[in-house]
C-alpha cells in the first residue's frame, strides 16, 4: 500500500527530537475534538490528554461512549477517523491498521 499523508506525518514525528515532536504535536492538537467528546472524561481533562490517534491510548478513559473523531478537522485533513477511531481506547491509528 502506498504511504499516505498520515503515515508520512507519523514518520516525520518519529524522526524528530523529543522537543520538536512535543512542539509539533502541540500545533496539531489544536484541531483535536476529543475534549468535547462524550467518551472524554474529567481525568483526561485534568491530565490534558488528547490527540490519541498520534499519542496512543488514554490512561483515563475506560469506557467507550461514542467517538467524535469522524468530525475532527485534523482527521479530515489526514483522512483518518472513519475506518479506525476510538483511539483513546483502541490505540494509535497506525497500530489499528495492523490488526
Ligand atoms: S482524530 Fe480523534 S484523536 Fe485524532 S485529533 Fe481528531 S479527535 Fe483527536
Ligand atoms: S479518540 Fe474518539 S472516543 Fe476517544 S476521546 Fe477522542 S473523539 Fe472521543
PDB file of C-alpha atoms and ligand atoms in Angstrom:
ATOM      1  CA  UNK A   1       0.000   0.000   0.000  1.00  0.00           C
ATOM      2  CA  UNK A   2       1.328   3.487  -0.769  1.00  0.00           C
ATOM      3  CA  UNK A   3       2.372   5.633   2.159  1.00  0.00           C
ATOM      4  CA  UNK A   4      -0.396   8.156   2.890  1.00  0.00           C
ATOM      5  CA  UNK A   5      -0.140  11.608   4.459  1.00  0.00           C
ATOM      6  CA  UNK A   6      -0.841  10.272   7.933  1.00  0.00           C
ATOM      7  CA  UNK A   7       1.951   7.722   7.640  1.00  0.00           C
ATOM      8  CA  UNK A   8       4.255  10.458   6.401  1.00  0.00           C
ATOM      9  CA  UNK A   9       3.330  12.603   9.397  1.00  0.00           C
ATOM     10  CA  UNK A  10       3.956   9.657  11.747  1.00  0.00           C
ATOM     11  CA  UNK A  11       7.358   9.044  10.178  1.00  0.00           C
ATOM     12  CA  UNK A  12       8.214  12.734  10.489  1.00  0.00           C
ATOM     13  CA  UNK A  13       7.219  12.769  14.148  1.00  0.00           C
ATOM     14  CA  UNK A  14       9.188   9.606  14.859  1.00  0.00           C
ATOM     15  CA  UNK A  15      12.286  11.188  13.325  1.00  0.00           C
ATOM     16  CA  UNK A  16      12.113  14.326  15.467  1.00  0.00           C
ATOM     17  CA  UNK A  17      13.861  15.105  18.729  1.00  0.00           C
ATOM     18  CA  UNK A  18      11.623  14.919  21.813  1.00  0.00           C
ATOM     19  CA  UNK A  19      11.367  18.708  21.979  1.00  0.00           C
ATOM     20  CA  UNK A  20      10.493  19.160  18.307  1.00  0.00           C
ATOM     21  CA  UNK A  21       7.962  16.328  18.483  1.00  0.00           C
ATOM     22  CA  UNK A  22       6.279  17.882  21.505  1.00  0.00           C
ATOM     23  CA  UNK A  23       6.166  21.241  19.741  1.00  0.00           C
ATOM     24  CA  UNK A  24       4.685  19.769  16.572  1.00  0.00           C
ATOM     25  CA  UNK A  25       2.049  17.801  18.497  1.00  0.00           C
ATOM     26  CA  UNK A  26       1.092  20.981  20.339  1.00  0.00           C
ATOM     27  CA  UNK A  27       0.405  22.608  16.965  1.00  0.00           C
ATOM     28  CA  UNK A  28      -1.603  19.640  15.704  1.00  0.00           C
ATOM     29  CA  UNK A  29      -3.708  19.121  18.828  1.00  0.00           C
ATOM     30  CA  UNK A  30      -5.444  22.476  18.340  1.00  0.00           C
ATOM     31  CA  UNK A  31      -7.791  20.717  15.892  1.00  0.00           C
ATOM     32  CA  UNK A  32      -8.492  17.692  18.131  1.00  0.00           C
ATOM     33  CA  UNK A  33     -12.138  17.460  19.209  1.00  0.00           C
ATOM     34  CA  UNK A  34     -11.571  14.826  21.912  1.00  0.00           C
ATOM     35  CA  UNK A  35     -12.154  17.335  24.733  1.00  0.00           C
ATOM     36  CA  UNK A  36     -15.784  17.785  23.607  1.00  0.00           C
ATOM     37  CA  UNK A  37     -16.420  14.058  23.057  1.00  0.00           C
ATOM     38  CA  UNK A  38     -18.801  12.141  25.380  1.00  0.00           C
ATOM     39  CA  UNK A  39     -16.114   9.490  25.948  1.00  0.00           C
ATOM     40  CA  UNK A  40     -13.578  12.053  27.189  1.00  0.00           C
ATOM     41  CA  UNK A  41     -13.672  12.363  30.974  1.00  0.00           C
ATOM     42  CA  UNK A  42     -12.601  14.505  33.909  1.00  0.00           C
ATOM     43  CA  UNK A  43      -9.374  12.588  34.448  1.00  0.00           C
ATOM     44  CA  UNK A  44      -8.417  13.049  30.762  1.00  0.00           C
ATOM     45  CA  UNK A  45      -9.164  16.746  31.063  1.00  0.00           C
ATOM     46  CA  UNK A  46      -7.156  17.151  34.244  1.00  0.00           C
ATOM     47  CA  UNK A  47      -4.136  15.404  32.750  1.00  0.00           C
ATOM     48  CA  UNK A  48      -4.561  17.282  29.449  1.00  0.00           C
ATOM     49  CA  UNK A  49      -4.816  14.165  27.314  1.00  0.00           C
ATOM     50  CA  UNK A  50      -5.777  14.481  23.643  1.00  0.00           C
ATOM     51  CA  UNK A  51      -4.816  13.610  20.039  1.00  0.00           C
ATOM     52  CA  UNK A  52      -4.868   9.896  20.929  1.00  0.00           C
ATOM     53  CA  UNK A  53      -4.583   8.957  17.232  1.00  0.00           C
ATOM     54  CA  UNK A  54      -0.942  10.052  17.482  1.00  0.00           C
ATOM     55  CA  UNK A  55      -0.188   9.689  21.190  1.00  0.00           C
ATOM     56  CA  UNK A  56      -1.945   6.368  21.769  1.00  0.00           C
ATOM     57  CA  UNK A  57      -4.318   5.060  24.429  1.00  0.00           C
ATOM     58  CA  UNK A  58      -5.595   7.161  27.291  1.00  0.00           C
ATOM     59  CA  UNK A  59      -4.629   6.473  30.880  1.00  0.00           C
ATOM     60  CA  UNK A  60      -8.030   7.780  31.950  1.00  0.00           C
ATOM     61  CA  UNK A  61     -10.731   6.661  29.528  1.00  0.00           C
ATOM     62  CA  UNK A  62     -12.142   3.249  30.405  1.00  0.00           C
ATOM     63  CA  UNK A  63     -15.464   3.211  28.605  1.00  0.00           C
ATOM     64  CA  UNK A  64     -16.471   3.995  25.020  1.00  0.00           C
ATOM     65  CA  UNK A  65     -19.459   6.331  24.852  1.00  0.00           C
ATOM     66  CA  UNK A  66     -19.256   7.416  21.214  1.00  0.00           C
ATOM     67  CA  UNK A  67     -16.377   8.861  19.229  1.00  0.00           C
ATOM     68  CA  UNK A  68     -16.173  12.293  17.616  1.00  0.00           C
ATOM     69  CA  UNK A  69     -13.061  11.533  15.563  1.00  0.00           C
ATOM     70  CA  UNK A  70     -15.107  11.336  12.320  1.00  0.00           C
ATOM     71  CA  UNK A  71     -15.965  15.045  12.833  1.00  0.00           C
ATOM     72  CA  UNK A  72     -12.435  16.192  13.624  1.00  0.00           C
ATOM     73  CA  UNK A  73     -10.692  18.694  11.288  1.00  0.00           C
ATOM     74  CA  UNK A  74      -7.335  17.019  11.898  1.00  0.00           C
ATOM     75  CA  UNK A  75      -8.842  13.643  10.957  1.00  0.00           C
ATOM     76  CA  UNK A  76     -10.397  15.155   7.824  1.00  0.00           C
ATOM     77  CA  UNK A  77      -7.088  16.666   6.780  1.00  0.00           C
ATOM     78  CA  UNK A  78      -5.225  13.382   7.171  1.00  0.00           C
ATOM     79  CA  UNK A  79      -8.101  11.142   6.063  1.00  0.00           C
ATOM     80  CA  UNK A  80      -8.349   9.164   9.298  1.00  0.00           C
ATOM     81  CA  UNK A  81     -11.011   8.727  11.982  1.00  0.00           C
ATOM     82  CA  UNK A  82     -13.645   6.900   9.944  1.00  0.00           C
ATOM     83  CA  UNK A  83     -12.408   3.327   9.429  1.00  0.00           C
ATOM     84  CA  UNK A  84     -10.469   3.433  12.688  1.00  0.00           C
ATOM     85  CA  UNK A  85     -11.279   5.642  15.669  1.00  0.00           C
ATOM     86  CA  UNK A  86     -11.821   5.410  19.447  1.00  0.00           C
ATOM     87  CA  UNK A  87      -8.067   5.949  19.646  1.00  0.00           C
ATOM     88  CA  UNK A  88      -8.274   6.718  23.369  1.00  0.00           C
ATOM     89  CA  UNK A  89      -9.424   3.139  23.999  1.00  0.00           C
ATOM     90  CA  UNK A  90      -8.140   1.226  20.965  1.00  0.00           C
ATOM     91  CA  UNK A  91      -4.763   2.861  20.410  1.00  0.00           C
ATOM     92  CA  UNK A  92      -2.869   4.550  17.592  1.00  0.00           C
ATOM     93  CA  UNK A  93      -4.257   4.816  14.059  1.00  0.00           C
ATOM     94  CA  UNK A  94      -1.064   3.183  12.765  1.00  0.00           C
ATOM     95  CA  UNK A  95      -1.398   0.236  15.189  1.00  0.00           C
ATOM     96  CA  UNK A  96      -5.128  -0.255  14.468  1.00  0.00           C
ATOM     97  CA  UNK A  97      -4.299  -0.578  10.755  1.00  0.00           C
ATOM     98  CA  UNK A  98      -2.039  -3.516  11.568  1.00  0.00           C
ATOM     99  CA  UNK A  99      -4.710  -5.508  13.394  1.00  0.00           C
TER     100      UNK A  99
HETATM  101  S1  LIG B   1      -8.809  12.022  15.078  1.00  0.00           S
HETATM  102 FE1  LIG B   1      -9.669  11.844  17.132  1.00  0.00          FE
HETATM  103  S2  LIG B   1      -7.896  11.583  18.469  1.00  0.00           S
HETATM  104 FE2  LIG B   1      -7.150  12.344  16.498  1.00  0.00          FE
HETATM  105  S3  LIG B   1      -7.053  14.550  16.744  1.00  0.00           S
HETATM  106 FE3  LIG B   1      -9.059  14.084  15.896  1.00  0.00          FE
HETATM  107  S4  LIG B   1     -10.461  13.870  17.631  1.00  0.00           S
HETATM  108 FE4  LIG B   1      -8.368  13.777  18.428  1.00  0.00          FE
HETATM  109  S1  LIG B   2     -10.467   9.250  20.473  1.00  0.00           S
HETATM  110 FE1  LIG B   2     -12.599   9.362  19.829  1.00  0.00          FE
HETATM  111  S2  LIG B   2     -13.675   8.377  21.568  1.00  0.00           S
HETATM  112 FE2  LIG B   2     -11.687   8.949  22.304  1.00  0.00          FE
HETATM  113  S3  LIG B   2     -11.976  10.961  23.228  1.00  0.00           S
HETATM  114 FE3  LIG B   2     -11.237  11.246  21.117  1.00  0.00          FE
HETATM  115  S4  LIG B   2     -13.097  11.562  19.951  1.00  0.00           S
HETATM  116 FE4  LIG B   2     -13.698  10.616  21.867  1.00  0.00          FE
END
